Each structure stands twice: as structure tokens, then as C-alpha cells.
Amino acid sequence: MLWAHDAGAALRFKPAYAPDAVLLSLDLPDMDGNLLVARLALDGDCAVVALSGRGEAARMATLDGGAHDYLAKPMAMRDIVVRLRAAAQRRAPIVLADKAARVLCPA
């Protein structure tokens, strides 16, 4: 797991580390989270799971913008793990049991 503290770091890290999934909070200090979702979705090479407490309209906009899944804050850690795993498997249906998922988590 690799942590990026803002959208700029996430965009720099993504090509270098090729994550299977990106978990991101929509509340970023340097970019609107939905803009980052859209930029990550352009490549289509990793699953994007968004976290936010913004409400139903924001959830729909985030999913329409390219996120594979959306979790409303607060959420349980097990929900995050299950959703990340499911999103990564939908993106790449063949998953080896001994392969560790590479996950990029902008905080």
C-alpha cells in the first residue's frame, strides 16, 4: 500500500507503481476529488473507490465520473477492504491468490 497525501502525489505515483486500485477521499487539499476520479478513470487501468460524506448527489456524480464504487463516511474498515477487493477483481477478473494488490490511497 502506498499513501499519497494529495492529488498531485497520487498522479505522480500512479504511473510509477501501477496500482490495481485507488482508494481516495473526495476531500483533497489541492484538487476536487471528482476531478481526480475523472483523470484516473481516463486510463482505465485501475479501479477507483471513492470515500465521502457529501450525500446522494455527490455519490451519483462520482460514480458517473468514473469511480467504480463509492463509500459514504463513516464506514467500517471491513467495508473498505471488501469494496477494494471487489473493484480490483471487476477491473481484472483473473487474480492470482498469491498476488498482493497494489493500492494507492490519497489521503
PDB file of N, CA and C in Angstrom:
ATOM      1  N   MET A   1       0.844  -1.163   0.000  1.00  0.00           N
ATOM      2  CA  MET A   1       0.000   0.000   0.000  1.00  0.00           C
ATOM      3  C   MET A   1       0.895   1.232   0.000  1.00  0.00           C
ATOM      4  N   LEU A   2       0.519   2.187  -0.797  1.00  0.00           N
ATOM      5  CA  LEU A   2       1.258   3.430  -0.916  1.00  0.00           C
ATOM      6  C   LEU A   2       0.305   4.576  -0.621  1.00  0.00           C
ATOM      7  N   TRP A   3       0.755   5.532   0.188  1.00  0.00           N
ATOM      8  CA  TRP A   3      -0.085   6.668   0.560  1.00  0.00           C
ATOM      9  C   TRP A   3       0.366   7.911  -0.184  1.00  0.00           C
ATOM     10  N   ALA A   4      -0.572   8.611  -0.777  1.00  0.00           N
ATOM     11  CA  ALA A   4      -0.312   9.915  -1.384  1.00  0.00           C
ATOM     12  C   ALA A   4      -1.140  10.928  -0.600  1.00  0.00           C
ATOM     13  N   HIS A   5      -0.521  12.009  -0.181  1.00  0.00           N
ATOM     14  CA  HIS A   5      -1.209  12.971   0.681  1.00  0.00           C
ATOM     15  C   HIS A   5      -2.044  13.992  -0.073  1.00  0.00           C
ATOM     16  N   ASP A   6      -1.928  14.009  -1.387  1.00  0.00           N
ATOM     17  CA  ASP A   6      -2.749  14.917  -2.182  1.00  0.00           C
ATOM     18  C   ASP A   6      -2.874  14.369  -3.598  1.00  0.00           C
ATOM     19  N   ALA A   7      -3.694  15.026  -4.396  1.00  0.00           N
ATOM     20  CA  ALA A   7      -3.950  14.559  -5.759  1.00  0.00           C
ATOM     21  C   ALA A   7      -2.692  14.596  -6.626  1.00  0.00           C
ATOM     22  N   GLY A   8      -1.883  15.626  -6.454  1.00  0.00           N
ATOM     23  CA  GLY A   8      -0.657  15.734  -7.237  1.00  0.00           C
ATOM     24  C   GLY A   8       0.258  14.540  -7.014  1.00  0.00           C
ATOM     25  N   ALA A   9       0.421  14.141  -5.760  1.00  0.00           N
ATOM     26  CA  ALA A   9       1.251  12.976  -5.451  1.00  0.00           C
ATOM     27  C   ALA A   9       0.630  11.707  -6.026  1.00  0.00           C
ATOM     28  N   ALA A  10      -0.691  11.583  -5.939  1.00  0.00           N
ATOM     29  CA  ALA A  10      -1.363  10.398  -6.487  1.00  0.00           C
ATOM     30  C   ALA A  10      -1.124  10.290  -7.989  1.00  0.00           C
ATOM     31  N   LEU A  11      -1.208  11.414  -8.681  1.00  0.00           N
ATOM     32  CA  LEU A  11      -0.997  11.405 -10.132  1.00  0.00           C
ATOM     33  C   LEU A  11       0.457  11.096 -10.487  1.00  0.00           C
ATOM     34  N   ARG A  12       1.388  11.509  -9.644  1.00  0.00           N
ATOM     35  CA  ARG A  12       2.803  11.186  -9.886  1.00  0.00           C
ATOM     36  C   ARG A  12       3.106   9.720  -9.580  1.00  0.00           C
ATOM     37  N   PHE A  13       2.495   9.191  -8.514  1.00  0.00           N
ATOM     38  CA  PHE A  13       2.776   7.829  -8.089  1.00  0.00           C
ATOM     39  C   PHE A  13       2.139   6.782  -8.997  1.00  0.00           C
ATOM     40  N   LYS A  14       0.959   7.084  -9.535  1.00  0.00           N
ATOM     41  CA  LYS A  14       0.207   6.078 -10.276  1.00  0.00           C
ATOM     42  C   LYS A  14       1.002   5.438 -11.411  1.00  0.00           C
ATOM     43  N   PRO A  15       1.641   6.203 -12.300  1.00  0.00           N
ATOM     44  CA  PRO A  15       2.389   5.541 -13.381  1.00  0.00           C
ATOM     45  C   PRO A  15       3.589   4.734 -12.869  1.00  0.00           C
ATOM     46  N   ALA A  16       4.190   5.196 -11.804  1.00  0.00           N
ATOM     47  CA  ALA A  16       5.385   4.529 -11.292  1.00  0.00           C
ATOM     48  C   ALA A  16       5.062   3.219 -10.575  1.00  0.00           C
ATOM     49  N   TYR A  17       3.911   3.145  -9.919  1.00  0.00           N
ATOM     50  CA  TYR A  17       3.595   1.981  -9.097  1.00  0.00           C
ATOM     51  C   TYR A  17       2.480   1.113  -9.663  1.00  0.00           C
ATOM     52  N   ALA A  18       1.777   1.560 -10.682  1.00  0.00           N
ATOM     53  CA  ALA A  18       0.713   0.793 -11.347  1.00  0.00           C
ATOM     54  C   ALA A  18      -0.215   0.086 -10.360  1.00  0.00           C
ATOM     55  N   PRO A  19      -0.952   0.837  -9.539  1.00  0.00           N
ATOM     56  CA  PRO A  19      -1.819   0.198  -8.557  1.00  0.00           C
ATOM     57  C   PRO A  19      -2.982  -0.544  -9.212  1.00  0.00           C
ATOM     58  N   ASP A  20      -3.435  -1.602  -8.573  1.00  0.00           N
ATOM     59  CA  ASP A  20      -4.639  -2.309  -9.012  1.00  0.00           C
ATOM     60  C   ASP A  20      -5.885  -1.504  -8.656  1.00  0.00           C
ATOM     61  N   ALA A  21      -5.782  -0.743  -7.560  1.00  0.00           N
ATOM     62  CA  ALA A  21      -6.924   0.037  -7.090  1.00  0.00           C
ATOM     63  C   ALA A  21      -6.437   1.317  -6.435  1.00  0.00           C
ATOM     64  N   VAL A  22      -7.287   2.335  -6.516  1.00  0.00           N
ATOM     65  CA  VAL A  22      -7.029   3.614  -5.856  1.00  0.00           C
ATOM     66  C   VAL A  22      -8.207   3.885  -4.930  1.00  0.00           C
ATOM     67  N   LEU A  23      -7.907   4.110  -3.674  1.00  0.00           N
ATOM     68  CA  LEU A  23      -8.897   4.483  -2.672  1.00  0.00           C
ATOM     69  C   LEU A  23      -8.679   5.952  -2.383  1.00  0.00           C
ATOM     70  N   LEU A  24      -9.699   6.776  -2.625  1.00  0.00           N
ATOM     71  CA  LEU A  24      -9.465   8.198  -2.404  1.00  0.00           C
ATOM     72  C   LEU A  24     -10.628   8.884  -1.728  1.00  0.00           C
ATOM     73  N   SER A  25     -10.265   9.809  -0.875  1.00  0.00           N
ATOM     74  CA  SER A  25     -11.238  10.699  -0.266  1.00  0.00           C
ATOM     75  C   SER A  25     -11.476  11.824  -1.257  1.00  0.00           C
ATOM     76  N   LEU A  26     -12.720  12.209  -1.437  1.00  0.00           N
ATOM     77  CA  LEU A  26     -13.016  13.296  -2.368  1.00  0.00           C
ATOM     78  C   LEU A  26     -12.584  14.649  -1.828  1.00  0.00           C
ATOM     79  N   ASP A  27     -12.288  14.715  -0.539  1.00  0.00           N
ATOM     80  CA  ASP A  27     -11.885  15.968   0.099  1.00  0.00           C
ATOM     81  C   ASP A  27     -10.363  16.073   0.104  1.00  0.00           C
ATOM     82  N   LEU A  28      -9.805  16.547  -1.002  1.00  0.00           N
ATOM     83  CA  LEU A  28      -8.361  16.674  -1.156  1.00  0.00           C
ATOM     84  C   LEU A  28      -7.951  18.138  -1.052  1.00  0.00           C
ATOM     85  N   PRO A  29      -6.732  18.414  -0.586  1.00  0.00           N
ATOM     86  CA  PRO A  29      -6.313  19.801  -0.394  1.00  0.00           C
ATOM     87  C   PRO A  29      -5.979  20.545  -1.689  1.00  0.00           C
ATOM     88  N   ASP A  30      -5.643  19.820  -2.753  1.00  0.00           N
ATOM     89  CA  ASP A  30      -5.133  20.503  -3.948  1.00  0.00           C
ATOM     90  C   ASP A  30      -5.969  20.308  -5.208  1.00  0.00           C
ATOM     91  N   MET A  31      -7.024  19.513  -5.146  1.00  0.00           N
ATOM     92  CA  MET A  31      -7.843  19.266  -6.330  1.00  0.00           C
ATOM     93  C   MET A  31      -9.184  18.715  -5.875  1.00  0.00           C
ATOM     94  N   ASP A  32     -10.234  19.031  -6.581  1.00  0.00           N
ATOM     95  CA  ASP A  32     -11.524  18.431  -6.297  1.00  0.00           C
ATOM     96  C   ASP A  32     -11.422  16.924  -6.542  1.00  0.00           C
ATOM     97  N   GLY A  33     -11.914  16.131  -5.614  1.00  0.00           N
ATOM     98  CA  GLY A  33     -11.812  14.683  -5.720  1.00  0.00           C
ATOM     99  C   GLY A  33     -12.452  14.120  -6.977  1.00  0.00           C
ATOM    100  N   ASN A  34     -13.560  14.719  -7.424  1.00  0.00           N
ATOM    101  CA  ASN A  34     -14.205  14.226  -8.638  1.00  0.00           C
ATOM    102  C   ASN A  34     -13.350  14.472  -9.876  1.00  0.00           C
ATOM    103  N   LEU A  35     -12.568  15.532  -9.873  1.00  0.00           N
ATOM    104  CA  LEU A  35     -11.642  15.768 -10.986  1.00  0.00           C
ATOM    105  C   LEU A  35     -10.561  14.688 -10.995  1.00  0.00           C
ATOM    106  N   LEU A  36     -10.065  14.324  -9.817  1.00  0.00           N
ATOM    107  CA  LEU A  36      -9.071  13.251  -9.746  1.00  0.00           C
ATOM    108  C   LEU A  36      -9.681  11.928 -10.200  1.00  0.00           C
ATOM    109  N   VAL A  37     -10.916  11.644  -9.794  1.00  0.00           N
ATOM    110  CA  VAL A  37     -11.596  10.426 -10.252  1.00  0.00           C
ATOM    111  C   VAL A  37     -11.636  10.393 -11.771  1.00  0.00           C
ATOM    112  N   ALA A  38     -12.022  11.504 -12.380  1.00  0.00           N
ATOM    113  CA  ALA A  38     -12.110  11.563 -13.841  1.00  0.00           C
ATOM    114  C   ALA A  38     -10.755  11.347 -14.502  1.00  0.00           C
ATOM    115  N   ARG A  39      -9.712  11.936 -13.942  1.00  0.00           N
ATOM    116  CA  ARG A  39      -8.366  11.767 -14.517  1.00  0.00           C
ATOM    117  C   ARG A  39      -7.884  10.338 -14.387  1.00  0.00           C
ATOM    118  N   LEU A  40      -8.164   9.701 -13.248  1.00  0.00           N
ATOM    119  CA  LEU A  40      -7.760   8.307 -13.060  1.00  0.00           C
ATOM    120  C   LEU A  40      -8.570   7.381 -13.964  1.00  0.00           C
ATOM    121  N   ALA A  41      -9.836   7.707 -14.171  1.00  0.00           N
ATOM    122  CA  ALA A  41     -10.702   6.865 -14.994  1.00  0.00           C
ATOM    123  C   ALA A  41     -10.333   6.925 -16.477  1.00  0.00           C
ATOM    124  N   LEU A  42      -9.686   8.000 -16.902  1.00  0.00           N
ATOM    125  CA  LEU A  42      -9.292   8.123 -18.310  1.00  0.00           C
ATOM    126  C   LEU A  42      -8.419   6.965 -18.763  1.00  0.00           C
ATOM    127  N   ASP A  43      -7.486   6.560 -17.908  1.00  0.00           N
ATOM    128  CA  ASP A  43      -6.585   5.469 -18.256  1.00  0.00           C
ATOM    129  C   ASP A  43      -7.294   4.117 -18.210  1.00  0.00           C
ATOM    130  N   GLY A  44      -8.213   3.950 -17.277  1.00  0.00           N
ATOM    131  CA  GLY A  44      -8.949   2.706 -17.149  1.00  0.00           C
ATOM    132  C   GLY A  44      -8.108   1.524 -16.700  1.00  0.00           C
ATOM    133  N   ASP A  45      -6.929   1.787 -16.154  1.00  0.00           N
ATOM    134  CA  ASP A  45      -6.039   0.685 -15.782  1.00  0.00           C
ATOM    135  C   ASP A  45      -6.041   0.357 -14.301  1.00  0.00           C
ATOM    136  N   CYS A  46      -6.887   1.021 -13.521  1.00  0.00           N
ATOM    137  CA  CYS A  46      -7.009   0.672 -12.111  1.00  0.00           C
ATOM    138  C   CYS A  46      -8.423   1.002 -11.636  1.00  0.00           C
ATOM    139  N   ALA A  47      -8.866   0.272 -10.633  1.00  0.00           N
ATOM    140  CA  ALA A  47     -10.178   0.519 -10.046  1.00  0.00           C
ATOM    141  C   ALA A  47     -10.093   1.743  -9.131  1.00  0.00           C
ATOM    142  N   VAL A  48     -11.145   2.534  -9.092  1.00  0.00           N
ATOM    143  CA  VAL A  48     -11.198   3.718  -8.241  1.00  0.00           C
ATOM    144  C   VAL A  48     -12.374   3.571  -7.280  1.00  0.00           C
ATOM    145  N   VAL A  49     -12.080   3.603  -5.976  1.00  0.00           N
ATOM    146  CA  VAL A  49     -13.101   3.561  -4.937  1.00  0.00           C
ATOM    147  C   VAL A  49     -13.017   4.888  -4.185  1.00  0.00           C
ATOM    148  N   ALA A  50     -14.108   5.636  -4.193  1.00  0.00           N
ATOM    149  CA  ALA A  50     -14.143   6.960  -3.578  1.00  0.00           C
ATOM    150  C   ALA A  50     -14.809   6.901  -2.211  1.00  0.00           C
ATOM    151  N   LEU A  51     -14.338   7.775  -1.311  1.00  0.00           N
ATOM    152  CA  LEU A  51     -14.889   7.920   0.037  1.00  0.00           C
ATOM    153  C   LEU A  51     -15.344   9.355   0.230  1.00  0.00           C
ATOM    154  N   SER A  52     -16.546   9.532   0.769  1.00  0.00           N
ATOM    155  CA  SER A  52     -17.001  10.887   1.040  1.00  0.00           C
ATOM    156  C   SER A  52     -18.243  10.855   1.911  1.00  0.00           C
ATOM    157  N   GLY A  53     -18.535  11.981   2.498  1.00  0.00           N
ATOM    158  CA  GLY A  53     -19.760  12.147   3.264  1.00  0.00           C
ATOM    159  C   GLY A  53     -20.632  13.225   2.650  1.00  0.00           C
ATOM    160  N   ARG A  54     -20.494  13.443   1.359  1.00  0.00           N
ATOM    161  CA  ARG A  54     -21.162  14.563   0.686  1.00  0.00           C
ATOM    162  C   ARG A  54     -22.641  14.355   0.384  1.00  0.00           C
ATOM    163  N   GLY A  55     -23.131  13.146   0.318  1.00  0.00           N
ATOM    164  CA  GLY A  55     -24.550  12.930   0.065  1.00  0.00           C
ATOM    165  C   GLY A  55     -24.825  12.262  -1.273  1.00  0.00           C
ATOM    166  N   GLU A  56     -26.106  12.037  -1.518  1.00  0.00           N
ATOM    167  CA  GLU A  56     -26.552  11.261  -2.682  1.00  0.00           C
ATOM    168  C   GLU A  56     -26.165  11.883  -4.022  1.00  0.00           C
ATOM    169  N   ALA A  57     -26.339  13.181  -4.173  1.00  0.00           N
ATOM    170  CA  ALA A  57     -25.998  13.825  -5.451  1.00  0.00           C
ATOM    171  C   ALA A  57     -24.509  13.679  -5.753  1.00  0.00           C
ATOM    172  N   ALA A  58     -23.681  13.838  -4.737  1.00  0.00           N
ATOM    173  CA  ALA A  58     -22.239  13.690  -4.927  1.00  0.00           C
ATOM    174  C   ALA A  58     -21.882  12.249  -5.262  1.00  0.00           C
ATOM    175  N   ARG A  59     -22.550  11.308  -4.636  1.00  0.00           N
ATOM    176  CA  ARG A  59     -22.307   9.890  -4.920  1.00  0.00           C
ATOM    177  C   ARG A  59     -22.594   9.590  -6.384  1.00  0.00           C
ATOM    178  N   MET A  60     -23.716  10.072  -6.865  1.00  0.00           N
ATOM    179  CA  MET A  60     -24.077   9.822  -8.263  1.00  0.00           C
ATOM    180  C   MET A  60     -23.087  10.493  -9.216  1.00  0.00           C
ATOM    181  N   ALA A  61     -22.680  11.720  -8.913  1.00  0.00           N
ATOM    182  CA  ALA A  61     -21.716  12.427  -9.765  1.00  0.00           C
ATOM    183  C   ALA A  61     -20.371  11.706  -9.783  1.00  0.00           C
ATOM    184  N   THR A  62     -19.958  11.185  -8.641  1.00  0.00           N
ATOM    185  CA  THR A  62     -18.673  10.484  -8.547  1.00  0.00           C
ATOM    186  C   THR A  62     -18.710   9.187  -9.347  1.00  0.00           C
ATOM    187  N   LEU A  63     -19.792   8.431  -9.219  1.00  0.00           N
ATOM    188  CA  LEU A  63     -19.915   7.186  -9.981  1.00  0.00           C
ATOM    189  C   LEU A  63     -20.037   7.473 -11.480  1.00  0.00           C
ATOM    190  N   ASP A  64     -20.794   8.493 -11.828  1.00  0.00           N
ATOM    191  CA  ASP A  64     -20.909   8.883 -13.242  1.00  0.00           C
ATOM    192  C   ASP A  64     -19.576   9.382 -13.786  1.00  0.00           C
ATOM    193  N   GLY A  65     -18.739   9.938 -12.918  1.00  0.00           N
ATOM    194  CA  GLY A  65     -17.449  10.470 -13.330  1.00  0.00           C
ATOM    195  C   GLY A  65     -16.364   9.419 -13.507  1.00  0.00           C
ATOM    196  N   GLY A  66     -16.666   8.160 -13.167  1.00  0.00           N
ATOM    197  CA  GLY A  66     -15.698   7.106 -13.420  1.00  0.00           C
ATOM    198  C   GLY A  66     -15.304   6.247 -12.242  1.00  0.00           C
ATOM    199  N   ALA A  67     -15.772   6.583 -11.036  1.00  0.00           N
ATOM    200  CA  ALA A  67     -15.440   5.741  -9.878  1.00  0.00           C
ATOM    201  C   ALA A  67     -16.123   4.382 -10.020  1.00  0.00           C
ATOM    202  N   HIS A  68     -15.440   3.342  -9.603  1.00  0.00           N
ATOM    203  CA  HIS A  68     -16.007   2.001  -9.648  1.00  0.00           C
ATOM    204  C   HIS A  68     -16.930   1.743  -8.463  1.00  0.00           C
ATOM    205  N   ASP A  69     -16.690   2.462  -7.369  1.00  0.00           N
ATOM    206  CA  ASP A  69     -17.516   2.287  -6.179  1.00  0.00           C
ATOM    207  C   ASP A  69     -17.400   3.546  -5.332  1.00  0.00           C
ATOM    208  N   TYR A  70     -18.310   3.692  -4.389  1.00  0.00           N
ATOM    209  CA  TYR A  70     -18.386   4.867  -3.523  1.00  0.00           C
ATOM    210  C   TYR A  70     -18.814   4.402  -2.141  1.00  0.00           C
ATOM    211  N   LEU A  71     -18.106   4.836  -1.129  1.00  0.00           N
ATOM    212  CA  LEU A  71     -18.464   4.542   0.251  1.00  0.00           C
ATOM    213  C   LEU A  71     -18.746   5.849   0.976  1.00  0.00           C
ATOM    214  N   ALA A  72     -19.868   5.889   1.691  1.00  0.00           N
ATOM    215  CA  ALA A  72     -20.223   7.074   2.467  1.00  0.00           C
ATOM    216  C   ALA A  72     -19.527   7.014   3.822  1.00  0.00           C
ATOM    217  N   LYS A  73     -18.951   8.156   4.232  1.00  0.00           N
ATOM    218  CA  LYS A  73     -18.318   8.256   5.543  1.00  0.00           C
ATOM    219  C   LYS A  73     -19.404   8.451   6.595  1.00  0.00           C
ATOM    220  N   PRO A  74     -19.247   7.883   7.770  1.00  0.00           N
ATOM    221  CA  PRO A  74     -18.192   6.954   8.178  1.00  0.00           C
ATOM    222  C   PRO A  74     -18.503   5.557   7.658  1.00  0.00           C
ATOM    223  N   MET A  75     -17.462   4.750   7.521  1.00  0.00           N
ATOM    224  CA  MET A  75     -17.626   3.372   7.072  1.00  0.00           C
ATOM    225  C   MET A  75     -16.687   2.477   7.868  1.00  0.00           C
ATOM    226  N   ALA A  76     -17.012   1.209   7.885  1.00  0.00           N
ATOM    227  CA  ALA A  76     -16.185   0.238   8.607  1.00  0.00           C
ATOM    228  C   ALA A  76     -14.999  -0.170   7.731  1.00  0.00           C
ATOM    229  N   MET A  77     -13.883  -0.469   8.361  1.00  0.00           N
ATOM    230  CA  MET A  77     -12.683  -0.887   7.636  1.00  0.00           C
ATOM    231  C   MET A  77     -12.956  -2.121   6.782  1.00  0.00           C
ATOM    232  N   ARG A  78     -13.747  -3.056   7.291  1.00  0.00           N
ATOM    233  CA  ARG A  78     -14.032  -4.269   6.509  1.00  0.00           C
ATOM    234  C   ARG A  78     -14.783  -3.928   5.222  1.00  0.00           C
ATOM    235  N   ASP A  79     -15.629  -2.888   5.254  1.00  0.00           N
ATOM    236  CA  ASP A  79     -16.325  -2.468   4.045  1.00  0.00           C
ATOM    237  C   ASP A  79     -15.344  -1.930   3.004  1.00  0.00           C
ATOM    238  N   ILE A  80     -14.349  -1.186   3.470  1.00  0.00           N
ATOM    239  CA  ILE A  80     -13.331  -0.660   2.558  1.00  0.00           C
ATOM    240  C   ILE A  80     -12.579  -1.811   1.892  1.00  0.00           C
ATOM    241  N   VAL A  81     -12.156  -2.781   2.679  1.00  0.00           N
ATOM    242  CA  VAL A  81     -11.393  -3.909   2.155  1.00  0.00           C
ATOM    243  C   VAL A  81     -12.216  -4.700   1.143  1.00  0.00           C
ATOM    244  N   VAL A  82     -13.458  -4.992   1.479  1.00  0.00           N
ATOM    245  CA  VAL A  82     -14.321  -5.769   0.580  1.00  0.00           C
ATOM    246  C   VAL A  82     -14.570  -5.012  -0.719  1.00  0.00           C
ATOM    247  N   ARG A  83     -14.837  -3.719  -0.629  1.00  0.00           N
ATOM    248  CA  ARG A  83     -15.115  -2.929  -1.841  1.00  0.00           C
ATOM    249  C   ARG A  83     -13.884  -2.786  -2.713  1.00  0.00           C
ATOM    250  N   LEU A  84     -12.707  -2.576  -2.102  1.00  0.00           N
ATOM    251  CA  LEU A  84     -11.468  -2.508  -2.883  1.00  0.00           C
ATOM    252  C   LEU A  84     -11.195  -3.821  -3.601  1.00  0.00           C
ATOM    253  N   ARG A  85     -11.339  -4.905  -2.886  1.00  0.00           N
ATOM    254  CA  ARG A  85     -11.102  -6.216  -3.488  1.00  0.00           C
ATOM    255  C   ARG A  85     -12.064  -6.464  -4.650  1.00  0.00           C
ATOM    256  N   ALA A  86     -13.333  -6.164  -4.444  1.00  0.00           N
ATOM    257  CA  ALA A  86     -14.328  -6.382  -5.491  1.00  0.00           C
ATOM    258  C   ALA A  86     -14.064  -5.489  -6.706  1.00  0.00           C
ATOM    259  N   ALA A  87     -13.728  -4.230  -6.469  1.00  0.00           N
ATOM    260  CA  ALA A  87     -13.467  -3.317  -7.583  1.00  0.00           C
ATOM    261  C   ALA A  87     -12.245  -3.754  -8.381  1.00  0.00           C
ATOM    262  N   ALA A  88     -11.201  -4.179  -7.689  1.00  0.00           N
ATOM    263  CA  ALA A  88      -9.990  -4.632  -8.380  1.00  0.00           C
ATOM    264  C   ALA A  88     -10.270  -5.905  -9.166  1.00  0.00           C
ATOM    265  N   GLN A  89     -11.089  -6.794  -8.647  1.00  0.00           N
ATOM    266  CA  GLN A  89     -11.416  -8.030  -9.359  1.00  0.00           C
ATOM    267  C   GLN A  89     -12.288  -7.758 -10.577  1.00  0.00           C
ATOM    268  N   ARG A  90     -13.200  -6.805 -10.487  1.00  0.00           N
ATOM    269  CA  ARG A  90     -14.031  -6.454 -11.653  1.00  0.00           C
ATOM    270  C   ARG A  90     -13.178  -5.864 -12.756  1.00  0.00           C
ATOM    271  N   ARG A  91     -12.142  -5.111 -12.369  1.00  0.00           N
ATOM    272  CA  ARG A  91     -11.263  -4.493 -13.346  1.00  0.00           C
ATOM    273  C   ARG A  91     -10.394  -5.541 -14.020  1.00  0.00           C
ATOM    274  N   ALA A  92      -9.900  -6.491 -13.264  1.00  0.00           N
ATOM    275  CA  ALA A  92      -9.031  -7.548 -13.780  1.00  0.00           C
ATOM    276  C   ALA A  92      -9.535  -8.871 -13.218  1.00  0.00           C
ATOM    277  N   PRO A  93     -10.450  -9.547 -13.919  1.00  0.00           N
ATOM    278  CA  PRO A  93     -11.124 -10.707 -13.349  1.00  0.00           C
ATOM    279  C   PRO A  93     -10.207 -11.871 -12.975  1.00  0.00           C
ATOM    280  N   ILE A  94      -9.032 -11.974 -13.562  1.00  0.00           N
ATOM    281  CA  ILE A  94      -8.124 -13.062 -13.207  1.00  0.00           C
ATOM    282  C   ILE A  94      -7.167 -12.549 -12.144  1.00  0.00           C
ATOM    283  N   VAL A  95      -7.321 -13.053 -10.926  1.00  0.00           N
ATOM    284  CA  VAL A  95      -6.495 -12.615  -9.807  1.00  0.00           C
ATOM    285  C   VAL A  95      -5.812 -13.840  -9.214  1.00  0.00           C
ATOM    286  N   LEU A  96      -4.503 -13.806  -9.147  1.00  0.00           N
ATOM    287  CA  LEU A  96      -3.761 -14.910  -8.544  1.00  0.00           C
ATOM    288  C   LEU A  96      -3.862 -14.815  -7.030  1.00  0.00           C
ATOM    289  N   ALA A  97      -4.034 -15.957  -6.389  1.00  0.00           N
ATOM    290  CA  ALA A  97      -4.209 -15.972  -4.936  1.00  0.00           C
ATOM    291  C   ALA A  97      -2.992 -15.444  -4.199  1.00  0.00           C
ATOM    292  N   ASP A  98      -1.802 -15.608  -4.770  1.00  0.00           N
ATOM    293  CA  ASP A  98      -0.603 -15.166  -4.066  1.00  0.00           C
ATOM    294  C   ASP A  98      -0.158 -13.775  -4.476  1.00  0.00           C
ATOM    295  N   LYS A  99      -0.941 -13.088  -5.304  1.00  0.00           N
ATOM    296  CA  LYS A  99      -0.574 -11.745  -5.763  1.00  0.00           C
ATOM    297  C   LYS A  99      -1.115 -10.705  -4.784  1.00  0.00           C
ATOM    298  N   ALA A 100      -0.257  -9.875  -4.247  1.00  0.00           N
ATOM    299  CA  ALA A 100      -0.694  -8.791  -3.362  1.00  0.00           C
ATOM    300  C   ALA A 100      -1.159  -7.624  -4.223  1.00  0.00           C
ATOM    301  N   ALA A 101      -2.307  -7.090  -3.930  1.00  0.00           N
ATOM    302  CA  ALA A 101      -2.835  -5.949  -4.681  1.00  0.00           C
ATOM    303  C   ALA A 101      -2.012  -4.700  -4.357  1.00  0.00           C
ATOM    304  N   ARG A 102      -1.732  -3.924  -5.377  1.00  0.00           N
ATOM    305  CA  ARG A 102      -1.054  -2.641  -5.191  1.00  0.00           C
ATOM    306  C   ARG A 102      -2.154  -1.586  -5.110  1.00  0.00           C
ATOM    307  N   VAL A 103      -2.218  -0.900  -3.994  1.00  0.00           N
ATOM    308  CA  VAL A 103      -3.282   0.063  -3.750  1.00  0.00           C
ATOM    309  C   VAL A 103      -2.686   1.412  -3.445  1.00  0.00           C
ATOM    310  N   LEU A 104      -3.167   2.431  -4.127  1.00  0.00           N
ATOM    311  CA  LEU A 104      -2.743   3.809  -3.910  1.00  0.00           C
ATOM    312  C   LEU A 104      -3.861   4.524  -3.187  1.00  0.00           C
ATOM    313  N   CYS A 105      -3.566   5.112  -2.039  1.00  0.00           N
ATOM    314  CA  CYS A 105      -4.572   5.734  -1.204  1.00  0.00           C
ATOM    315  C   CYS A 105      -4.266   7.202  -0.966  1.00  0.00           C
ATOM    316  N   PRO A 106      -4.771   8.111  -1.812  1.00  0.00           N
ATOM    317  CA  PRO A 106      -4.604   9.526  -1.490  1.00  0.00           C
ATOM    318  C   PRO A 106      -5.376   9.866  -0.216  1.00  0.00           C
ATOM    319  N   ALA A 107      -4.736  10.488   0.706  1.00  0.00           N
ATOM    320  CA  ALA A 107      -5.390  10.787   1.989  1.00  0.00           C
ATOM    321  C   ALA A 107      -6.062  12.135   1.952  1.00  0.00           C
TER     322      ALA A 107
END
